[in-house]
PDB file of C-alpha atoms in Angstrom:
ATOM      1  CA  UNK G 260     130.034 107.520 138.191  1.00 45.00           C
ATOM      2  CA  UNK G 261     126.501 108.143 136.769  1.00 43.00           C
ATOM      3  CA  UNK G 262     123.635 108.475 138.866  1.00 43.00           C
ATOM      4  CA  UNK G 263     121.496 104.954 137.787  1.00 43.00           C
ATOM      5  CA  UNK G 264     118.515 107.149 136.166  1.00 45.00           C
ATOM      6  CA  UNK G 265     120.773 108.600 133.977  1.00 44.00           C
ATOM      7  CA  UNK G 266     123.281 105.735 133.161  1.00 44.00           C
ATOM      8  CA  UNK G 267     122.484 104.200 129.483  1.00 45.00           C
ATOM      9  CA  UNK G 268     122.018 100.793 127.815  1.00 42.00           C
ATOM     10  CA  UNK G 269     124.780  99.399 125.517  1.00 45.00           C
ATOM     11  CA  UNK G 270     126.477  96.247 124.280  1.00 45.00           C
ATOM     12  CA  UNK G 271     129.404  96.565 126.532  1.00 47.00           C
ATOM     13  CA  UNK G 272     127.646  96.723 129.961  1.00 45.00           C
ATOM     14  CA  UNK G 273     125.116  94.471 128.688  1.00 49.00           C
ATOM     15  CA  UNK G 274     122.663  96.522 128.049  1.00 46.00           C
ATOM     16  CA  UNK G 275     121.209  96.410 131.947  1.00 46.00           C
ATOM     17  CA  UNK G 276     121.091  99.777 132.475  1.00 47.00           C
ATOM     18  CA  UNK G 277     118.391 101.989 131.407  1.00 46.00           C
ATOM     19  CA  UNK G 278     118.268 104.861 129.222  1.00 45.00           C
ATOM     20  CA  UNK G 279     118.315 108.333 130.452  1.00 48.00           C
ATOM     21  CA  UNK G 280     115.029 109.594 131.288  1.00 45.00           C
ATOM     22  CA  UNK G 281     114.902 111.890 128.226  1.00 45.00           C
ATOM     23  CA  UNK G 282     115.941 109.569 125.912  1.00 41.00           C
ATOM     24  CA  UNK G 283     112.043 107.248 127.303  1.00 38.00           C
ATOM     25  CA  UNK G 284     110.133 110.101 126.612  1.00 39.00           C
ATOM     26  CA  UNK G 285     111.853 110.597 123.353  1.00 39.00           C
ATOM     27  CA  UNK G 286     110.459 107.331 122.074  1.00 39.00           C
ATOM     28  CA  UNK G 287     107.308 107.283 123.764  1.00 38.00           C
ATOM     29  CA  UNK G 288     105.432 108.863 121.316  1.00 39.00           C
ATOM     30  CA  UNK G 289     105.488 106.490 118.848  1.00 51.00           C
ATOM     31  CA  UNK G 290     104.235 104.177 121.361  1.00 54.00           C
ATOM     32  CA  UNK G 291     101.385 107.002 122.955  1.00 60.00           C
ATOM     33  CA  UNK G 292     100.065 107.369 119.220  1.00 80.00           C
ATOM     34  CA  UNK G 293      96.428 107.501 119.344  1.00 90.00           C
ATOM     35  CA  UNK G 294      94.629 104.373 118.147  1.00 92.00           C
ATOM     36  CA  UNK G 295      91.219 103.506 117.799  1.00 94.00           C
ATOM     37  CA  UNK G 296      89.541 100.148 117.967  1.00 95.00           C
ATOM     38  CA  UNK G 297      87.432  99.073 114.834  1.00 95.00           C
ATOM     39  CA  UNK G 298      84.365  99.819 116.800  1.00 95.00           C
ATOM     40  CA  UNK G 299      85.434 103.553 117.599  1.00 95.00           C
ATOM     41  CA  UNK G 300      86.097 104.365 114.443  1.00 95.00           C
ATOM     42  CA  UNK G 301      83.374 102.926 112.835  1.00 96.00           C
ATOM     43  CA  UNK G 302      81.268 105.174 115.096  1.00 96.00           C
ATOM     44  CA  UNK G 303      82.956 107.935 114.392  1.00 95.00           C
ATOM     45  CA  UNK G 304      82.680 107.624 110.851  1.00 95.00           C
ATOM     46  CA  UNK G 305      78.641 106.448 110.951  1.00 95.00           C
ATOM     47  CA  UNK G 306      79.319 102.758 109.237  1.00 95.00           C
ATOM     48  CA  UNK G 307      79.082  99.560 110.130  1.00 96.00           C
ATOM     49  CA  UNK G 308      82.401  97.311 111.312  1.00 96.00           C
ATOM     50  CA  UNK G 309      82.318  94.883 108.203  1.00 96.00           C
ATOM     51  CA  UNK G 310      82.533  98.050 105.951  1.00 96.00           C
ATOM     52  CA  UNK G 311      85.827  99.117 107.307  1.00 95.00           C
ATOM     53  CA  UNK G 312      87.336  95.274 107.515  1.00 95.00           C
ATOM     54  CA  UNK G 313      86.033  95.109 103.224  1.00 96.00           C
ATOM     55  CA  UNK G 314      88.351  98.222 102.313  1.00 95.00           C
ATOM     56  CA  UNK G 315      90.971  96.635 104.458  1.00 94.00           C
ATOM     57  CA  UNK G 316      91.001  94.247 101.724  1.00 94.00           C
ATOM     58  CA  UNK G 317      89.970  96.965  98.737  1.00 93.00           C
ATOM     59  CA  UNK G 318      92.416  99.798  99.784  1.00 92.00           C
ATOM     60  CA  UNK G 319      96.201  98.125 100.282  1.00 88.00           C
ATOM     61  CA  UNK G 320      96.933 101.335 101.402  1.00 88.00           C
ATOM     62  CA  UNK G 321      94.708 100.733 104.723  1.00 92.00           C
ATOM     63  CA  UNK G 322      96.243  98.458 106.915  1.00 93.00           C
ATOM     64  CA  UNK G 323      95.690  99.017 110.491  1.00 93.00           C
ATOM     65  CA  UNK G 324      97.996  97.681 113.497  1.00 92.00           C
ATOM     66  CA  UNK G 325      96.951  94.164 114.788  1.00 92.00           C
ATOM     67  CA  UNK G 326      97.725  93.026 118.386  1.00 92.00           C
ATOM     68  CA  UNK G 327      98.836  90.061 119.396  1.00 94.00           C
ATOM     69  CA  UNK G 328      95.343  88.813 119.706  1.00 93.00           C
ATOM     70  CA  UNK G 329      94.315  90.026 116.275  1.00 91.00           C
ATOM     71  CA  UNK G 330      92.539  93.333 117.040  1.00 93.00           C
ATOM     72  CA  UNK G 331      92.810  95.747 114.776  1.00 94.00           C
ATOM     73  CA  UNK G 332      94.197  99.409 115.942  1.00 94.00           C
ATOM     74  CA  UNK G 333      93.264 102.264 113.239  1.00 95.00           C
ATOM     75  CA  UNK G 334      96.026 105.549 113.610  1.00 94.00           C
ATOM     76  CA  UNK G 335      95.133 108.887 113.307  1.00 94.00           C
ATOM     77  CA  UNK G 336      96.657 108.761 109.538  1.00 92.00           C
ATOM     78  CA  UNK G 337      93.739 105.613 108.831  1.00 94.00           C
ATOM     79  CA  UNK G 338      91.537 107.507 109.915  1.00 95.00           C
ATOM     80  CA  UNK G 339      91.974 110.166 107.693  1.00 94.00           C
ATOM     81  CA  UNK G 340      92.328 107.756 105.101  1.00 94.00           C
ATOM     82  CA  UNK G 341      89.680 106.355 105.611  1.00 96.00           C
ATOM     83  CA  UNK G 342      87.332 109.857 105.729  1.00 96.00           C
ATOM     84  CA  UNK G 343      88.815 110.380 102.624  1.00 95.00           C
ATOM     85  CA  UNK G 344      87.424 106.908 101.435  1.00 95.00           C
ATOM     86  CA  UNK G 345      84.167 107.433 102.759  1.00 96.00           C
ATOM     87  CA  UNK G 346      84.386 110.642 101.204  1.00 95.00           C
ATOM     88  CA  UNK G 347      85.076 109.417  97.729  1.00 95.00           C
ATOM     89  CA  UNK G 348      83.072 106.805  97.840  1.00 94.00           C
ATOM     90  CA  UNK G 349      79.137 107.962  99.597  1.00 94.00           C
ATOM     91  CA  UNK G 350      79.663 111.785  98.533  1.00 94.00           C
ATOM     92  CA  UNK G 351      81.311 112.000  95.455  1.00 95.00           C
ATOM     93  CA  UNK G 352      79.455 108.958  94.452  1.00 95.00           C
ATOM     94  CA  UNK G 353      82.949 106.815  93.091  1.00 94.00           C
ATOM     95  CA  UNK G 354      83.442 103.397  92.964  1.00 94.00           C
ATOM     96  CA  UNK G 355      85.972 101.496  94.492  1.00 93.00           C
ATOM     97  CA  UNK G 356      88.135 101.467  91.569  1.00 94.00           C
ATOM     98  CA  UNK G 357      87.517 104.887  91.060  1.00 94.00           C
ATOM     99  CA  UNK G 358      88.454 105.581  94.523  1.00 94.00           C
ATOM    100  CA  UNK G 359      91.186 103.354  94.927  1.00 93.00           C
ATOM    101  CA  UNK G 360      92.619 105.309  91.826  1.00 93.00           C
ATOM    102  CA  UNK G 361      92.357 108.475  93.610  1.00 94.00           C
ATOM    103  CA  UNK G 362      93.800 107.633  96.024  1.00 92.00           C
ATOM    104  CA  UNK G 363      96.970 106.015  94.339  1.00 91.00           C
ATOM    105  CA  UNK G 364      97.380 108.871  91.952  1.00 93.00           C
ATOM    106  CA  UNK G 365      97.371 110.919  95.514  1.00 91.00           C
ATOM    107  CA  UNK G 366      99.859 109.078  97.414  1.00 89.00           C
ATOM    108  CA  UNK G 367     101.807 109.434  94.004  1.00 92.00           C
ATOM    109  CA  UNK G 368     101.812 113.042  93.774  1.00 93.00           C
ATOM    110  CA  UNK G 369     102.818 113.306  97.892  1.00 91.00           C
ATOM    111  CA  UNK G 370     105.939 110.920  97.137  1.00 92.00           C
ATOM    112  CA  UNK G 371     106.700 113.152  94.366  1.00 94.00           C
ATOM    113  CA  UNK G 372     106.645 115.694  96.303  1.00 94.00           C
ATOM    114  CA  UNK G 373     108.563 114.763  99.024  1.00 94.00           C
ATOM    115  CA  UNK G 374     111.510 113.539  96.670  1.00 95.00           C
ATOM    116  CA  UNK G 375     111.890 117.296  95.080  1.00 94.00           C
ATOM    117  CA  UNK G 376     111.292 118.820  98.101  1.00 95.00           C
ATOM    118  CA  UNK G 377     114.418 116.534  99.285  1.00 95.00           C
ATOM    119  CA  UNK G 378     116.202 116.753  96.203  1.00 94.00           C
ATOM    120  CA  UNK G 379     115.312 120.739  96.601  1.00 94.00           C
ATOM    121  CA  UNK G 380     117.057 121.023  99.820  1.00 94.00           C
ATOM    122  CA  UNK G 381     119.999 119.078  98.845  1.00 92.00           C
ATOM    123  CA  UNK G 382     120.670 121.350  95.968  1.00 92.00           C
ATOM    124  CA  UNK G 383     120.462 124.865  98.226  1.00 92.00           C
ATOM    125  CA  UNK G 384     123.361 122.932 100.391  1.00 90.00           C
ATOM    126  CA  UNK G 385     125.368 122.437  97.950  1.00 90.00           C
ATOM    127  CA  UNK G 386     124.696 126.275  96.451  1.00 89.00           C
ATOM    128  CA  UNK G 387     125.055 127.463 100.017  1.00 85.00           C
ATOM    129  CA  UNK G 388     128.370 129.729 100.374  1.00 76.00           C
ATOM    130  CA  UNK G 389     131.060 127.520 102.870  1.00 71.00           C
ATOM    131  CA  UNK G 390     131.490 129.147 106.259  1.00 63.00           C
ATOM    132  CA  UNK G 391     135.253 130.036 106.812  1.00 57.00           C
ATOM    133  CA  UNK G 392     137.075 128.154 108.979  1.00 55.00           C
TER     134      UNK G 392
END
């Protein structure tokens, strides 16, 4: 018999139990992911709260968590996102369309890149000599 912290939830014991304690912090940090509130960031960044909730609706790209209560909650990938915005737009002078094009031709490339670098791999497995058995 398992001690109770290290017994796990599944369908057949009704999923009661809880989960190993390695197996919590596993998935804790997704949920320990640093998030802003629109005020923070808009601090950080030196701009006013209604600029940030306009390229919510300018960027599709940007859409930050909402609680239950409708707060928004900016990750550490918005933010960068939206320094690169910022960037774009107040020192290389582009408009939104121009920056909104950036940005897509950007995400673009990194999908691109991440399906070679995928396909990549799967080729050297299959090129790979077999191990003997």
């Amino acid at each position: 018999m398992l001690p109770s912290d290290q017994t796990q939830s599944t369908p057949a014991n009704g999923g009661t139990q809880s989960a190993p304690p390695q197996a919590r912090r596993a998935a804790a940090p997704k949920r320990a992911a640093k998030t802003y509130k629109i005020g923070q960031i808009a601090a950080l960044l030196g701009l006013k709260p209604f600029v940030l909730r306009f390229w919510e609706t300018e960027f599709p790209m940007l859409q930050p968590v909402r609680t239950p209560k409708g707060q928004r909650l900016y990750t550490e990938e918005h933010l960068r996102l939206l320094k690169n915005i910022q960037r774009l737009m107040h020192t290389e002078g582009m408009t939104l369309e121009g920056a909104r094009r950036k940005l897509a031709e950007r995400q673009r490339k990194n999908e691109l890149r991440t399906l070679v670098e995928r396909e990549l791999r799967e080729i050297r497995a299959l090129l790979a000599p077999e191990e003997e058995v």
